[in-house]
Coordinates of N, CA, C and O in Angstrom, one line a residue:
X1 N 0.8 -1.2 0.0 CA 0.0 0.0 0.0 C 0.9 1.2 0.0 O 2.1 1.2 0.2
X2 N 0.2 2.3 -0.3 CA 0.9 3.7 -0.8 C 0.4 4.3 0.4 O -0.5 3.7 0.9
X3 N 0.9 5.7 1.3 CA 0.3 6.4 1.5 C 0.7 7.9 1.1 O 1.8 7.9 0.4
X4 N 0.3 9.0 1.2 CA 0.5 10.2 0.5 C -0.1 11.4 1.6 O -1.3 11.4 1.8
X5 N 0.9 12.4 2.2 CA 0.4 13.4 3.3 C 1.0 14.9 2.7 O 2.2 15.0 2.5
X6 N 0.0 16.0 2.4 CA 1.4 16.6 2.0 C 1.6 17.5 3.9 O 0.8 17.6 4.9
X7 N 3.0 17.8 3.7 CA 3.8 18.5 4.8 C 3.3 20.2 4.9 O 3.0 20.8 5.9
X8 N 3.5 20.5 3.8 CA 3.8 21.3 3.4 C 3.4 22.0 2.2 O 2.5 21.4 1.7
X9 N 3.8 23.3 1.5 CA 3.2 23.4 0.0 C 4.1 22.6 -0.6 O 3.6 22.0 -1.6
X10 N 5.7 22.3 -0.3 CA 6.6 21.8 -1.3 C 7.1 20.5 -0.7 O 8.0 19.9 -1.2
X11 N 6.3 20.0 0.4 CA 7.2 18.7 0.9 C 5.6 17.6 1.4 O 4.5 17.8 2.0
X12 N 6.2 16.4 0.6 CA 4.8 15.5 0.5 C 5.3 14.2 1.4 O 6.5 13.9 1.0
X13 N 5.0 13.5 2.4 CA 5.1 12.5 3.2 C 4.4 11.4 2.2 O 3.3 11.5 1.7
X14 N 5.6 10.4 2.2 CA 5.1 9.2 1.3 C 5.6 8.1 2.2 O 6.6 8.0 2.9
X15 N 4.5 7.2 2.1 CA 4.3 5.8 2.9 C 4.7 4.5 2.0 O 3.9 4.0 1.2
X16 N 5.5 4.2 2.2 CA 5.2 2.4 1.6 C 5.1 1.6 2.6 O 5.9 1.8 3.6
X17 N 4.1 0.7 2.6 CA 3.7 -0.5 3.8 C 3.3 -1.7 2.7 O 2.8 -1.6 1.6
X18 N 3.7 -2.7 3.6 CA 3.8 -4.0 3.2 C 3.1 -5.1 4.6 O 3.3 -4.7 5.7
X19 N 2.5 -6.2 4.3 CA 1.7 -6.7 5.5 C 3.2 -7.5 6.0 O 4.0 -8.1 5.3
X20 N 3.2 -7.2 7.9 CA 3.9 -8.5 7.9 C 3.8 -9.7 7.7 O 4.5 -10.2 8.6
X21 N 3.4 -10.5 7.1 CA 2.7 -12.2 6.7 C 3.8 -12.8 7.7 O 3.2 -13.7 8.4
X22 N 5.1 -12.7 8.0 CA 6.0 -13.3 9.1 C 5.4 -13.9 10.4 O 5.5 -15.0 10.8
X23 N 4.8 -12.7 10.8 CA 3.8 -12.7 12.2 C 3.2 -14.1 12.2 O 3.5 -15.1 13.0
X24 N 2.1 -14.1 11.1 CA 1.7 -15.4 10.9 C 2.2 -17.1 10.6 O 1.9 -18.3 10.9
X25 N 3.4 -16.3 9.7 CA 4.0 -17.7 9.5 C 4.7 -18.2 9.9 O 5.5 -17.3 9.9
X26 N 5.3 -19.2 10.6 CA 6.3 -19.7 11.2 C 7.5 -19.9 10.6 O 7.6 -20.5 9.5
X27 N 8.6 -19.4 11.2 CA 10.1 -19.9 10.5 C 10.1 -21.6 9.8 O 9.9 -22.6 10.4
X28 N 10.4 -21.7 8.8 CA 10.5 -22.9 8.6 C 9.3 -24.4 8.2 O 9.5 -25.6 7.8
X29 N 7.9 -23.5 8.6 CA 6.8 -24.1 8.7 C 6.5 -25.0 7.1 O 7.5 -25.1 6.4
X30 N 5.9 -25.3 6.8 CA 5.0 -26.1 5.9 C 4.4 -25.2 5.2 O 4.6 -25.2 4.0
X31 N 3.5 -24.1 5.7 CA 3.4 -22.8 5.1 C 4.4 -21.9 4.6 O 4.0 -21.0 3.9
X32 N 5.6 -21.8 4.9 CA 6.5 -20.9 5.5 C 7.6 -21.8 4.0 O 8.3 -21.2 3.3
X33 N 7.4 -23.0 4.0 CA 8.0 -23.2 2.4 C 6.9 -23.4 1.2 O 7.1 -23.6 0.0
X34 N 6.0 -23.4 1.6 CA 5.4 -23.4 0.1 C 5.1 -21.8 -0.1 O 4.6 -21.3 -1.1
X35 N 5.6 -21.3 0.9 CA 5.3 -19.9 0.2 C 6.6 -19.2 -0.6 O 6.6 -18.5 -1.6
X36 N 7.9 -19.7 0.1 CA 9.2 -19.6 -0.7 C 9.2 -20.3 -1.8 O 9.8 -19.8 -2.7
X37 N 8.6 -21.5 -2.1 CA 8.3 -21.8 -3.9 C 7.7 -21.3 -4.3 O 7.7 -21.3 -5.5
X38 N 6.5 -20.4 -3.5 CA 5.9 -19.4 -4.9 C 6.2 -17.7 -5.3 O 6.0 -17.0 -6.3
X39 N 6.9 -17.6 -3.8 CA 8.0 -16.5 -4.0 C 6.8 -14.8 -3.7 O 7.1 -13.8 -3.1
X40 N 5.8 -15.0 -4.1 CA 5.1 -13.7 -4.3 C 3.4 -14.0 -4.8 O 2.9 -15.1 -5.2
X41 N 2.8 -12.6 -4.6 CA 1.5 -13.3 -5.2 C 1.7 -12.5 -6.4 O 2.5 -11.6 -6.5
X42 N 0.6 -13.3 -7.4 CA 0.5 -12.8 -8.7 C -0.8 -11.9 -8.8 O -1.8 -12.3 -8.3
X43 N -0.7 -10.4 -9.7 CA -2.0 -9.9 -9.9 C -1.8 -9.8 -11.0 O -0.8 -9.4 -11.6
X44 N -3.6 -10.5 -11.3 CA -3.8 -10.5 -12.7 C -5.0 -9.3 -13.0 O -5.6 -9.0 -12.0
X45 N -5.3 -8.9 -14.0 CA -6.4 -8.2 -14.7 C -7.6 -8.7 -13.5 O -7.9 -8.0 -12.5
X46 N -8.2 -9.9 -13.8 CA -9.1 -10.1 -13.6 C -9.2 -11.4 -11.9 O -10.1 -12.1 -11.5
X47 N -8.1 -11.1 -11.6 CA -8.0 -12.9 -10.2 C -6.3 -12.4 -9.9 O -5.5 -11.7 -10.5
X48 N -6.2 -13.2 -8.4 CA -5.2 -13.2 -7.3 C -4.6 -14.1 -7.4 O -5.3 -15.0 -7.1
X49 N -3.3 -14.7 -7.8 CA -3.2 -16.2 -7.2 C -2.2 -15.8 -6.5 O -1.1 -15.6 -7.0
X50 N -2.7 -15.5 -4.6 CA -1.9 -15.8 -3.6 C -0.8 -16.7 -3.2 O -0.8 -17.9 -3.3
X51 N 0.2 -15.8 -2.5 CA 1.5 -16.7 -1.9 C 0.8 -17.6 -0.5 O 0.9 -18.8 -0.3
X52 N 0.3 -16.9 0.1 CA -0.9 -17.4 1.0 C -2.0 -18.2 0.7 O -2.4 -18.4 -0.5
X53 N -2.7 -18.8 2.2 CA -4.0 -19.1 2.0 C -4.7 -18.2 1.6 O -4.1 -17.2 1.3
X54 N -6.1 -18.0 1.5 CA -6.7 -17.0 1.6 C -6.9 -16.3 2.8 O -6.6 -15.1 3.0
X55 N -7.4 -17.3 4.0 CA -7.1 -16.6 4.9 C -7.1 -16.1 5.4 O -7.9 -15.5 6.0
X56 N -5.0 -16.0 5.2 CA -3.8 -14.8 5.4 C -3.9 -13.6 4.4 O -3.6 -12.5 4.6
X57 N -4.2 -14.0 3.4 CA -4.0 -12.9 1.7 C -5.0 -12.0 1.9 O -5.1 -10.8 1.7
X58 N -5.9 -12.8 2.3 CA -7.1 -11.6 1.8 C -7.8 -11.4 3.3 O -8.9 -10.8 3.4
X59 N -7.3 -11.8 4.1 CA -7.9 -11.3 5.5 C -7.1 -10.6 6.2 O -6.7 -9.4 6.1
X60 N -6.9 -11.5 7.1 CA -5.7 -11.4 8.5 C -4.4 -10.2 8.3 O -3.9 -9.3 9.1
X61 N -3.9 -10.6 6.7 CA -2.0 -10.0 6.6 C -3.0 -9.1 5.1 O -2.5 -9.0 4.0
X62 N -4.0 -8.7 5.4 CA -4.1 -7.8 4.2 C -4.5 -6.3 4.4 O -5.5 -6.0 5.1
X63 N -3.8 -5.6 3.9 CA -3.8 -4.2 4.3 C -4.9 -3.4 3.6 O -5.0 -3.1 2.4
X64 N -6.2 -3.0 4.9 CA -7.5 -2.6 4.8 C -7.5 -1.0 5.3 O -6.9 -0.5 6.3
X65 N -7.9 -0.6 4.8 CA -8.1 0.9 4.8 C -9.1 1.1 5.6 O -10.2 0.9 5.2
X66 N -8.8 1.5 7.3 CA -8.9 2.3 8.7 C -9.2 0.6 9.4 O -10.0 0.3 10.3
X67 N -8.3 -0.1 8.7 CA -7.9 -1.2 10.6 C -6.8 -1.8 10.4 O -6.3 -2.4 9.5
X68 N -6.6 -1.6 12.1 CA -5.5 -1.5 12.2 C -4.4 -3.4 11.6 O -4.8 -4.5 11.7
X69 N -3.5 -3.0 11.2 CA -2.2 -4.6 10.3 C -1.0 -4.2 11.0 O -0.6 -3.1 11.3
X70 N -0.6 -5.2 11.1 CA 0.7 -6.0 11.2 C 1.8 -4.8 9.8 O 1.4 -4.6 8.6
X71 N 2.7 -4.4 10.4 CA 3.3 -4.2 8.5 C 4.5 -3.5 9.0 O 4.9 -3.1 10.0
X72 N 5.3 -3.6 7.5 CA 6.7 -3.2 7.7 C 6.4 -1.5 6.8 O 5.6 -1.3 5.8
X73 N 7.3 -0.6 7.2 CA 6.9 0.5 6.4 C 7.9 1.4 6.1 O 8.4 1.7 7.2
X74 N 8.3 2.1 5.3 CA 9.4 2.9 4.9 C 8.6 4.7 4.8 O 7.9 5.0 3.8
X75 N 8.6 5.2 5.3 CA 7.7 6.6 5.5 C 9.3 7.4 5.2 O 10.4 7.2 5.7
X76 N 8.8 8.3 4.1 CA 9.9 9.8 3.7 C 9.2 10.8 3.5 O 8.0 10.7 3.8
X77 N 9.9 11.9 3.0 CA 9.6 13.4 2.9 C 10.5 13.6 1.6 O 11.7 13.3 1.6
X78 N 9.7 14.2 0.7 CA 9.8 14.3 -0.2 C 9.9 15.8 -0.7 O 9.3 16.7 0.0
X79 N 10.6 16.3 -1.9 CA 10.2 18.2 -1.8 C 9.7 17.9 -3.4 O 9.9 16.9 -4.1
X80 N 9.1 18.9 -3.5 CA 8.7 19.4 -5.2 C 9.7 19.2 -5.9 O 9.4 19.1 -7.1
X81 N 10.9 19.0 -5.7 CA 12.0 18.6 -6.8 C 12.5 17.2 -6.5 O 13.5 16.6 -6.9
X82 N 11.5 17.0 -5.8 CA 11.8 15.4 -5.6 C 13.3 14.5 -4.6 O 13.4 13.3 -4.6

């Protein structure tokens, strides 16, 4: 997920967040390698095919707009000249 704040007239606060799915999965688990063979989920046009169950993908580790997730996040400040 994105997020987008501006600061300022010339400085914009940019969010990237990612679910932690970690939380959920166990080191080493059964889940925890069939998710390293599939490496990522795929988005298509029209369907998902999750690294997860559903679940985890589309419930629990999925980032919903106004509740509260698990997530890893890189937050900057940005100016009009980038």
């Amino acid at each position: 997920a994105l997020s987008f704040k501006r600061i300022s007239k010339d400085t914009i606060e940019v969010g990237i967040h990612i679910a932690d799915v970690s939380f959920f999965v166990g080191e080493g688990s059964i889940l925890d390698k069939e998710a390293a063979k599939r490496g990522t989920s795929v988005y298509l046009v029209d369907r998902t095919i999750p690294m997860l169950p559903e679940a985890l993908s589309n419930n629990l580790a999925s980032l919903v707009p106004d509740e509260d997730r698990l997530v890893f996040s890189a937050v900057f400040e940005m100016t009009s000249l980038g």
